[in-house]
Tab-separated table of C-alpha atoms in Angstrom:
chain	number	residue	atom	x	y	z
A	1	MET	CA	-24.434	-16.032	48.280
A	2	SER	CA	-24.434	-14.411	44.789
A	3	GLU	CA	-27.740	-14.781	42.436
A	4	GLU	CA	-25.859	-17.223	40.205
A	5	ALA	CA	-24.519	-19.190	43.156
A	6	VAL	CA	-28.027	-19.814	44.081
A	7	LEU	CA	-29.236	-20.758	40.819
A	8	ARG	CA	-26.147	-23.016	40.484
A	9	GLU	CA	-26.805	-25.110	43.569
A	10	LYS	CA	-30.417	-25.005	42.650
A	11	LEU	CA	-29.692	-26.657	39.200
A	12	ARG	CA	-27.608	-29.141	41.163
A	13	LYS	CA	-30.305	-30.044	43.713
A	14	ILE	CA	-32.886	-30.432	40.425
A	15	GLU	CA	-30.437	-32.832	38.709
A	16	ALA	CA	-29.521	-35.185	42.050
A	17	LEU	CA	-33.380	-35.264	42.449
A	18	PHE	CA	-33.636	-36.561	38.463
A	19	ALA	CA	-30.671	-39.022	38.939
A	20	GLY	CA	-32.237	-40.318	42.460
A	21	ALA	CA	-30.020	-38.926	44.481
A	22	GLY	CA	-31.242	-38.921	47.912
A	23	THR	CA	-28.633	-37.513	50.580
A	24	VAL	CA	-26.264	-34.626	50.488
A	25	GLY	CA	-23.358	-36.781	49.912
A	26	GLU	CA	-24.973	-38.399	46.790
A	27	ARG	CA	-25.494	-34.450	45.255
A	28	VAL	CA	-21.526	-34.065	45.695
A	29	ALA	CA	-20.580	-37.183	43.621
A	30	ALA	CA	-22.250	-35.916	40.574
A	31	GLU	CA	-20.239	-38.278	38.840
A	32	ALA	CA	-21.984	-41.216	40.128
A	33	ALA	CA	-25.268	-39.441	39.549
A	34	LEU	CA	-24.707	-38.852	36.053
A	35	GLY	CA	-23.206	-42.555	35.784
A	36	ARG	CA	-26.619	-44.312	37.182
A	37	VAL	CA	-29.019	-41.702	34.792
A	38	GLN	CA	-26.567	-42.951	31.643
A	39	ALA	CA	-26.728	-46.700	32.710
A	40	ARG	CA	-30.337	-45.782	33.201
A	41	LEU	CA	-30.674	-44.837	29.339
A	42	ALA	CA	-27.983	-47.445	27.904
A	43	GLU	CA	-31.114	-50.265	29.607
A	44	LEU	CA	-33.849	-48.527	28.324
A	45	GLN	CA	-32.099	-48.593	24.694
A	46	GLY	CA	-31.378	-51.970	25.108
A	47	ARG	CA	-35.248	-52.742	25.765
A	48	ASP	CA	-37.291	-50.099	23.801
A	49	LYS	CA	-37.175	-48.621	21.131
A	50	THR	CA	-34.888	-45.831	19.826
A	51	ILE	CA	-37.163	-43.409	17.816
A	52	GLU	CA	-36.395	-39.845	16.253
A	53	MET	CA	-37.723	-37.038	18.424
A	54	GLN	CA	-38.378	-33.182	16.983
A	55	PHE	CA	-38.083	-30.559	19.881
A	56	SER	CA	-39.141	-26.843	19.335
A	57	LEU	CA	-37.783	-24.967	21.772
A	58	ARG	CA	-38.635	-21.361	21.957
A	59	ASP	CA	-35.684	-19.217	22.556
A	60	GLN	CA	-31.843	-19.461	22.436
A	61	TRP	CA	-30.835	-20.097	26.063
A	62	SER	CA	-33.692	-23.242	26.205
A	63	ARG	CA	-32.464	-24.687	23.249
A	64	ARG	CA	-28.581	-24.227	24.562
A	65	LEU	CA	-29.852	-26.040	27.705
A	66	PHE	CA	-31.503	-28.613	25.849
A	67	LEU	CA	-28.785	-29.325	24.095
A	68	ALA	CA	-26.242	-29.339	26.458
A	69	LEU	CA	-28.258	-31.593	28.948
A	70	CYS	CA	-28.903	-33.697	25.854
A	71	ARG	CA	-24.900	-34.002	25.302
A	72	ARG	CA	-24.360	-34.349	29.160
A	73	TYR	CA	-25.928	-37.824	28.616
A	74	GLY	CA	-24.258	-38.906	25.668
A	75	LEU	CA	-26.967	-38.534	23.567
A	76	LYS	CA	-26.127	-36.694	19.771
A	77	PRO	CA	-28.541	-33.810	18.609
A	78	TYR	CA	-29.088	-32.430	15.581
A	79	ARG	CA	-31.022	-30.710	12.748
A	80	LEU	CA	-31.882	-31.389	9.361
A	81	TYR	CA	-30.551	-29.500	6.576
A	82	ARG	CA	-33.080	-26.418	6.277
A	83	GLN	CA	-34.873	-27.000	9.568
A	84	ARG	CA	-35.199	-23.735	11.653
A	85	LEU	CA	-32.881	-23.335	14.507
A	86	THR	CA	-35.583	-23.457	17.037
A	87	THR	CA	-35.764	-27.605	16.293
A	88	VAL	CA	-33.476	-30.177	17.463
A	89	MET	CA	-34.082	-33.730	16.611
A	90	LEU	CA	-32.974	-36.531	18.630
A	91	ARG	CA	-32.943	-40.165	18.376
A	92	VAL	CA	-33.695	-41.543	21.916
A	93	PRO	CA	-36.308	-44.095	23.419
A	94	GLN	CA	-39.609	-42.885	24.315
A	95	ALA	CA	-39.169	-43.398	28.198
A	96	PHE	CA	-35.846	-41.638	28.657
A	97	VAL	CA	-37.954	-38.768	27.385
A	98	ASP	CA	-40.732	-38.902	29.573
A	99	GLN	CA	-39.275	-39.739	32.424
A	100	VAL	CA	-35.935	-38.585	32.492
A	101	LEU	CA	-34.689	-36.326	30.165
A	102	TRP	CA	-38.191	-33.765	29.491
A	103	PRO	CA	-39.142	-33.388	33.103
A	104	GLU	CA	-35.632	-32.393	33.974
A	105	PHE	CA	-35.193	-30.255	31.337
A	106	GLN	CA	-38.499	-27.735	32.479
A	107	GLU	CA	-37.199	-27.998	35.760
A	108	LEU	CA	-33.982	-26.857	34.793
A	109	ASN	CA	-35.333	-24.680	31.945
A	110	GLY	CA	-37.888	-23.016	34.892
A	111	ALA	CA	-34.816	-22.155	37.126
A	112	LEU	CA	-32.803	-20.372	34.303
A	113	VAL	CA	-35.562	-18.418	33.071
A	114	GLN	CA	-36.478	-17.018	36.377
A	115	TYR	CA	-32.917	-16.165	36.785
A	116	LEU	CA	-32.430	-14.518	33.839
A	117	ASN	CA	-35.764	-12.319	34.385
A	118	ASP	CA	-34.529	-11.624	37.461
A	119	VAL	CA	-31.180	-10.368	36.363
A	120	THR	CA	-32.649	-8.708	32.880
A	121	ASP	CA	-35.327	-6.640	35.428
A	122	ARG	CA	-32.723	-6.146	37.790
A	123	VAL	CA	-30.400	-4.062	35.003
A	124	ILE	CA	-32.543	-2.615	33.338
A	125	ARG	CA	-34.143	-0.752	36.958
A	126	GLU	CA	-30.565	0.326	37.830
A	127	GLU	CA	-29.462	1.315	34.307
A	128	VAL	CA	-32.460	2.283	32.384
A	129	HIS	CA	-35.432	3.123	33.969
A	130	ARG	CA	-37.053	1.866	37.093
A	131	ASP	CA	-40.677	1.304	35.741
A	132	THR	CA	-39.789	-1.990	34.181
A	133	SER	CA	-43.711	-3.303	34.233
A	134	GLU	CA	-45.565	-3.821	30.878
A	135	ALA	CA	-47.181	-1.730	28.979
A	136	THR	CA	-50.593	-0.411	30.133
A	137	GLU	CA	-53.408	-2.218	28.025
A	138	ILE	CA	-56.047	0.473	27.050
A	139	VAL	CA	-59.777	-0.740	26.271
A	140	HIS	CA	-60.148	1.469	22.973
A	141	ALA	CA	-57.698	1.804	20.521
A	142	LEU	CA	-56.481	5.708	20.076
A	143	PRO	CA	-58.188	7.913	17.360
A	144	SER	CA	-55.944	7.362	13.636
A	145	LYS	CA	-55.164	10.697	12.382
């Protein structure tokens, strides 16, 4: 199984976990799982106050994943005029963010970051130089010229 296939399977399992899927059969029924999460969001929107939340996502990969996850659940992420590209705004019930969206994002993002790090290390090691370690830390600064 390729690294990408492993990542895709891991992402499906994480999503199934947050959607409440308990069996392999439920994971296959991804539409049903998504429907459960969307129903939960609708319930929270009816019960809890929708608030405007601001998220700062450091890198483009995390931001793109977060945007896709929001859109998957029917949310409409946006950015206010003159806000940084790293900022994502969202109108959503706090409980949905705390119980579903943010924990799922953290799990998915952890898997994605690990995959991207592994691929980057492998490509650099195979195509540029085999030593992909960080720079050596020295105690004293070198004397200036």
